[in-house]
C-alpha cells in the first residue's frame, strides 16, 4: 500500500483555530470524495489516526479535527460557549472549508455523532452519507454511563485528572490495557482539554441530540450505524433498534467495545468504503 502521510492543518472555528489532520489519496489514485470525521467526549483527531491513512489509500481525502476546546484546538474557558449549536456551527464551517463545492461523507464517533446528526438535519445537501460510529440514541437512558449532570458535578469539584482516572479504571475493569505511551497521551489530552469543553458537552448530553429520530431518517442522507457488540456504552439491541428507527444499514464488530475505530480500523474502513461504493 502506498505511503499516505498525515498532514497537520488549521481550520477556522467559531471560537478560534481548530487543529486538524488531513490525508490525501496517493498520487495517481482517483479521488473519490472527502470524508470528515468528528471525535467524541474527551476525544480528538487522534482517535482516527489508524483510519485516516486507510481511507486515503482507498481513494478518499480524509479530515479529522479536535472540536473546540479539545486537545490542540482553541476554545474559551466559558462553558456557555460550548452549546450544541456551537459544536454544530464549527462542523458546518469545517465542511465548507475542506469541501466547499461538493458534499462530504460524515463519520461521527460517540458525542461526535450527536453533533453530526444535528448538522445533517440542518443541511442534508452538504452530506453524501452519515455514519454513526458507536453513537447511540442519547445519553439519558439505555446507556451505561452515569447521569451527565452527576459527572459534571464531579468534574467541577475534582477536575479532569479525576475523570481520567475514572475512565482508566473502567477500561481496566473491562480488561483493556494501554501501553505507557498511550496512557501518557490520554492523560495529557484530557488535561489540555478545556474544562469548559467537558462541562459543556455534559450539558449537551443531558437531552437527546434530536427530539425525534425521524428528523434524521427523513433528511434523505444515507445512514450507517456501526458499533461493537461488547462493552460499548449502548447494548447491541439499542443500536439495532436505533438503526431500525432510522432505516439505516448496520456494521457490527464482534468482541469490540466503544472504539472500533482504534481496535479494528481496517474492518471499519472496509465497511465505510463498501457503504459508500453502494451509493455510487
PDB file of N, CA and C in Angstrom, residues 173-226:
ATOM      1  N   UNK A 173     -11.313  -2.452  34.224  1.00  0.00           N
ATOM      2  CA  UNK A 173     -12.363  -3.399  34.629  1.00  0.00           C
ATOM      3  C   UNK A 173     -12.898  -4.171  33.431  1.00  0.00           C
ATOM      4  N   UNK A 174     -12.842  -3.554  32.230  1.00  0.00           N
ATOM      5  CA  UNK A 174     -13.297  -4.224  31.012  1.00  0.00           C
ATOM      6  C   UNK A 174     -12.197  -5.075  30.372  1.00  0.00           C
ATOM      7  N   UNK A 175     -11.046  -5.146  31.029  1.00  0.00           N
ATOM      8  CA  UNK A 175      -9.957  -5.973  30.514  1.00  0.00           C
ATOM      9  C   UNK A 175      -9.107  -5.303  29.469  1.00  0.00           C
ATOM     10  N   UNK A 176      -9.205  -3.988  29.324  1.00  0.00           N
ATOM     11  CA  UNK A 176      -8.425  -3.263  28.328  1.00  0.00           C
ATOM     12  C   UNK A 176      -7.116  -2.779  28.949  1.00  0.00           C
ATOM     13  N   UNK A 177      -6.028  -2.938  28.233  1.00  0.00           N
ATOM     14  CA  UNK A 177      -4.728  -2.473  28.694  1.00  0.00           C
ATOM     15  C   UNK A 177      -4.163  -1.463  27.699  1.00  0.00           C
ATOM     16  N   UNK A 178      -3.392  -0.528  28.217  1.00  0.00           N
ATOM     17  CA  UNK A 178      -2.797   0.523  27.397  1.00  0.00           C
ATOM     18  C   UNK A 178      -1.288   0.476  27.524  1.00  0.00           C
ATOM     19  N   UNK A 179      -0.610   0.810  26.446  1.00  0.00           N
ATOM     20  CA  UNK A 179       0.838   0.973  26.515  1.00  0.00           C
ATOM     21  C   UNK A 179       1.139   2.226  27.334  1.00  0.00           C
ATOM     22  N   UNK A 180       2.329   2.315  27.920  1.00  0.00           N
ATOM     23  CA  UNK A 180       2.671   3.533  28.668  1.00  0.00           C
ATOM     24  C   UNK A 180       2.565   4.793  27.818  1.00  0.00           C
ATOM     25  N   UNK A 181       2.944   4.692  26.533  1.00  0.00           N
ATOM     26  CA  UNK A 181       2.879   5.857  25.650  1.00  0.00           C
ATOM     27  C   UNK A 181       1.434   6.301  25.436  1.00  0.00           C
ATOM     28  N   UNK A 182       0.554   5.313  25.222  1.00  0.00           N
ATOM     29  CA  UNK A 182      -0.853   5.646  25.007  1.00  0.00           C
ATOM     30  C   UNK A 182      -1.465   6.228  26.272  1.00  0.00           C
ATOM     31  N   UNK A 183      -1.147   5.667  27.418  1.00  0.00           N
ATOM     32  CA  UNK A 183      -1.675   6.174  28.682  1.00  0.00           C
ATOM     33  C   UNK A 183      -1.219   7.611  28.928  1.00  0.00           C
ATOM     34  N   UNK A 184       0.032   7.904  28.579  1.00  0.00           N
ATOM     35  CA  UNK A 184       0.546   9.267  28.758  1.00  0.00           C
ATOM     36  C   UNK A 184      -0.170  10.235  27.832  1.00  0.00           C
ATOM     37  N   UNK A 185      -0.391   9.816  26.585  1.00  0.00           N
ATOM     38  CA  UNK A 185      -1.104  10.688  25.651  1.00  0.00           C
ATOM     39  C   UNK A 185      -2.511  10.996  26.164  1.00  0.00           C
ATOM     40  N   UNK A 186      -3.249   9.969  26.592  1.00  0.00           N
ATOM     41  CA  UNK A 186      -4.616  10.182  27.055  1.00  0.00           C
ATOM     42  C   UNK A 186      -4.647  11.103  28.267  1.00  0.00           C
ATOM     43  N   UNK A 187      -3.652  10.955  29.137  1.00  0.00           N
ATOM     44  CA  UNK A 187      -3.569  11.845  30.296  1.00  0.00           C
ATOM     45  C   UNK A 187      -3.319  13.286  29.854  1.00  0.00           C
ATOM     46  N   UNK A 188      -2.346  13.471  28.972  1.00  0.00           N
ATOM     47  CA  UNK A 188      -2.026  14.823  28.510  1.00  0.00           C
ATOM     48  C   UNK A 188      -3.206  15.447  27.765  1.00  0.00           C
ATOM     49  N   UNK A 189      -3.910  14.645  26.986  1.00  0.00           N
ATOM     50  CA  UNK A 189      -5.027  15.175  26.208  1.00  0.00           C
ATOM     51  C   UNK A 189      -6.138  15.690  27.104  1.00  0.00           C
ATOM     52  N   UNK A 190      -6.496  14.932  28.106  1.00  0.00           N
ATOM     53  CA  UNK A 190      -7.626  15.368  28.933  1.00  0.00           C
ATOM     54  C   UNK A 190      -7.248  16.558  29.803  1.00  0.00           C
ATOM     55  N   UNK A 191      -5.974  16.635  30.202  1.00  0.00           N
ATOM     56  CA  UNK A 191      -5.529  17.781  30.981  1.00  0.00           C
ATOM     57  C   UNK A 191      -5.508  19.040  30.115  1.00  0.00           C
ATOM     58  N   UNK A 192      -5.141  18.881  28.835  1.00  0.00           N
ATOM     59  CA  UNK A 192      -5.080  20.017  27.915  1.00  0.00           C
ATOM     60  C   UNK A 192      -6.457  20.423  27.387  1.00  0.00           C
ATOM     61  N   UNK A 193      -7.420  19.540  27.489  1.00  0.00           N
ATOM     62  CA  UNK A 193      -8.780  19.878  27.054  1.00  0.00           C
ATOM     63  C   UNK A 193      -9.399  20.854  28.041  1.00  0.00           C
ATOM     64  N   UNK A 194     -10.017  21.896  27.520  1.00  0.00           N
ATOM     65  CA  UNK A 194     -10.632  22.898  28.388  1.00  0.00           C
ATOM     66  C   UNK A 194     -11.694  22.250  29.284  1.00  0.00           C
ATOM     67  N   UNK A 195     -11.642  22.594  30.546  1.00  0.00           N
ATOM     68  CA  UNK A 195     -12.660  22.111  31.479  1.00  0.00           C
ATOM     69  C   UNK A 195     -14.052  22.542  31.014  1.00  0.00           C
ATOM     70  N   UNK A 196     -14.141  23.729  30.437  1.00  0.00           N
ATOM     71  CA  UNK A 196     -15.433  24.223  29.942  1.00  0.00           C
ATOM     72  C   UNK A 196     -15.947  23.355  28.810  1.00  0.00           C
ATOM     73  N   UNK A 197     -15.042  22.802  27.978  1.00  0.00           N
ATOM     74  CA  UNK A 197     -15.463  21.879  26.922  1.00  0.00           C
ATOM     75  C   UNK A 197     -16.131  20.650  27.526  1.00  0.00           C
ATOM     76  N   UNK A 198     -15.502  20.073  28.527  1.00  0.00           N
ATOM     77  CA  UNK A 198     -16.044  18.868  29.155  1.00  0.00           C
ATOM     78  C   UNK A 198     -17.399  19.155  29.785  1.00  0.00           C
ATOM     79  N   UNK A 199     -17.495  20.266  30.503  1.00  0.00           N
ATOM     80  CA  UNK A 199     -18.763  20.608  31.147  1.00  0.00           C
ATOM     81  C   UNK A 199     -19.833  20.964  30.118  1.00  0.00           C
ATOM     82  N   UNK A 200     -19.418  21.630  29.054  1.00  0.00           N
ATOM     83  CA  UNK A 200     -20.380  21.981  28.017  1.00  0.00           C
ATOM     84  C   UNK A 200     -20.935  20.761  27.315  1.00  0.00           C
ATOM     85  N   UNK A 201     -20.064  19.797  27.001  1.00  0.00           N
ATOM     86  CA  UNK A 201     -20.544  18.570  26.364  1.00  0.00           C
ATOM     87  C   UNK A 201     -21.477  17.811  27.297  1.00  0.00           C
ATOM     88  N   UNK A 202     -21.142  17.763  28.574  1.00  0.00           N
ATOM     89  CA  UNK A 202     -22.017  17.075  29.524  1.00  0.00           C
ATOM     90  C   UNK A 202     -23.389  17.741  29.587  1.00  0.00           C
ATOM     91  N   UNK A 203     -23.424  19.060  29.477  1.00  0.00           N
ATOM     92  CA  UNK A 203     -24.721  19.752  29.416  1.00  0.00           C
ATOM     93  C   UNK A 203     -25.480  19.343  28.157  1.00  0.00           C
ATOM     94  N   UNK A 204     -24.770  19.273  27.040  1.00  0.00           N
ATOM     95  CA  UNK A 204     -25.416  18.859  25.795  1.00  0.00           C
ATOM     96  C   UNK A 204     -25.983  17.453  25.909  1.00  0.00           C
ATOM     97  N   UNK A 205     -25.299  16.595  26.673  1.00  0.00           N
ATOM     98  CA  UNK A 205     -25.699  15.201  26.801  1.00  0.00           C
ATOM     99  C   UNK A 205     -26.899  14.995  27.715  1.00  0.00           C
ATOM    100  N   UNK A 206     -27.359  16.063  28.362  1.00  0.00           N
ATOM    101  CA  UNK A 206     -28.492  15.920  29.272  1.00  0.00           C
ATOM    102  C   UNK A 206     -29.814  15.742  28.541  1.00  0.00           C
ATOM    103  N   UNK A 207     -29.816  15.939  27.241  1.00  0.00           N
ATOM    104  CA  UNK A 207     -31.022  15.752  26.423  1.00  0.00           C
ATOM    105  C   UNK A 207     -30.616  15.053  25.136  1.00  0.00           C
ATOM    106  N   UNK A 208     -31.517  14.279  24.523  1.00  0.00           N
ATOM    107  CA  UNK A 208     -31.187  13.668  23.231  1.00  0.00           C
ATOM    108  C   UNK A 208     -30.813  14.742  22.220  1.00  0.00           C
ATOM    109  N   UNK A 209     -29.855  14.450  21.331  1.00  0.00           N
ATOM    110  CA  UNK A 209     -29.430  15.463  20.360  1.00  0.00           C
ATOM    111  C   UNK A 209     -30.526  15.874  19.394  1.00  0.00           C
ATOM    112  N   UNK A 210     -31.469  14.970  19.138  1.00  0.00           N
ATOM    113  CA  UNK A 210     -32.641  15.288  18.327  1.00  0.00           C
ATOM    114  C   UNK A 210     -33.880  14.844  19.085  1.00  0.00           C
ATOM    115  N   UNK A 211     -34.876  15.697  19.124  1.00  0.00           N
ATOM    116  CA  UNK A 211     -36.097  15.338  19.844  1.00  0.00           C
ATOM    117  C   UNK A 211     -36.784  14.135  19.209  1.00  0.00           C
ATOM    118  N   UNK A 212     -36.664  13.998  17.901  1.00  0.00           N
ATOM    119  CA  UNK A 212     -37.311  12.905  17.177  1.00  0.00           C
ATOM    120  C   UNK A 212     -36.335  12.319  16.163  1.00  0.00           C
ATOM    121  N   UNK A 213     -35.942  11.049  16.317  1.00  0.00           N
ATOM    122  CA  UNK A 213     -35.015  10.442  15.347  1.00  0.00           C
ATOM    123  C   UNK A 213     -35.535  10.476  13.912  1.00  0.00           C
ATOM    124  N   UNK A 214     -36.844  10.609  13.756  1.00  0.00           N
ATOM    125  CA  UNK A 214     -37.417  10.647  12.412  1.00  0.00           C
ATOM    126  C   UNK A 214     -36.867  11.814  11.603  1.00  0.00           C
ATOM    127  N   UNK A 215     -36.446  12.887  12.284  1.00  0.00           N
ATOM    128  CA  UNK A 215     -35.885  14.027  11.561  1.00  0.00           C
ATOM    129  C   UNK A 215     -34.620  13.627  10.820  1.00  0.00           C
ATOM    130  N   UNK A 216     -33.809  12.771  11.435  1.00  0.00           N
ATOM    131  CA  UNK A 216     -32.589  12.296  10.774  1.00  0.00           C
ATOM    132  C   UNK A 216     -32.945  11.319   9.660  1.00  0.00           C
ATOM    133  N   UNK A 217     -33.847  10.415   9.928  1.00  0.00           N
ATOM    134  CA  UNK A 217     -34.282   9.444   8.910  1.00  0.00           C
ATOM    135  C   UNK A 217     -34.830  10.150   7.688  1.00  0.00           C
ATOM    136  N   UNK A 218     -35.630  11.187   7.912  1.00  0.00           N
ATOM    137  CA  UNK A 218     -36.318  11.855   6.814  1.00  0.00           C
ATOM    138  C   UNK A 218     -35.458  12.910   6.112  1.00  0.00           C
ATOM    139  N   UNK A 219     -34.234  13.118   6.595  1.00  0.00           N
ATOM    140  CA  UNK A 219     -33.354  14.094   5.941  1.00  0.00           C
ATOM    141  C   UNK A 219     -32.914  13.624   4.563  1.00  0.00           C
ATOM    142  N   UNK A 220     -33.013  12.314   4.315  1.00  0.00           N
ATOM    143  CA  UNK A 220     -32.701  11.792   2.996  1.00  0.00           C
ATOM    144  C   UNK A 220     -31.238  11.462   2.769  1.00  0.00           C
ATOM    145  N   UNK A 221     -30.414  11.534   3.802  1.00  0.00           N
ATOM    146  CA  UNK A 221     -28.989  11.208   3.692  1.00  0.00           C
ATOM    147  C   UNK A 221     -28.807   9.728   4.037  1.00  0.00           C
ATOM    148  N   UNK A 222     -28.126   8.948   3.209  1.00  0.00           N
ATOM    149  CA  UNK A 222     -27.904   7.524   3.522  1.00  0.00           C
ATOM    150  C   UNK A 222     -27.195   7.366   4.860  1.00  0.00           C
ATOM    151  N   UNK A 223     -27.664   6.407   5.660  1.00  0.00           N
ATOM    152  CA  UNK A 223     -27.196   6.258   7.032  1.00  0.00           C
ATOM    153  C   UNK A 223     -26.615   4.866   7.279  1.00  0.00           C
ATOM    154  N   UNK A 224     -25.578   4.823   8.119  1.00  0.00           N
ATOM    155  CA  UNK A 224     -24.996   3.571   8.592  1.00  0.00           C
ATOM    156  C   UNK A 224     -24.801   3.673  10.092  1.00  0.00           C
ATOM    157  N   UNK A 225     -25.212   2.648  10.824  1.00  0.00           N
ATOM    158  CA  UNK A 225     -24.994   2.551  12.261  1.00  0.00           C
ATOM    159  C   UNK A 225     -23.946   1.466  12.491  1.00  0.00           C
ATOM    160  N   UNK A 226     -22.779   1.845  13.015  1.00  0.00           N
ATOM    161  CA  UNK A 226     -21.666   0.916  13.199  1.00  0.00           C
ATOM    162  C   UNK A 226     -21.299   0.870  14.680  1.00  0.00           C
TER     163      UNK A 226
END
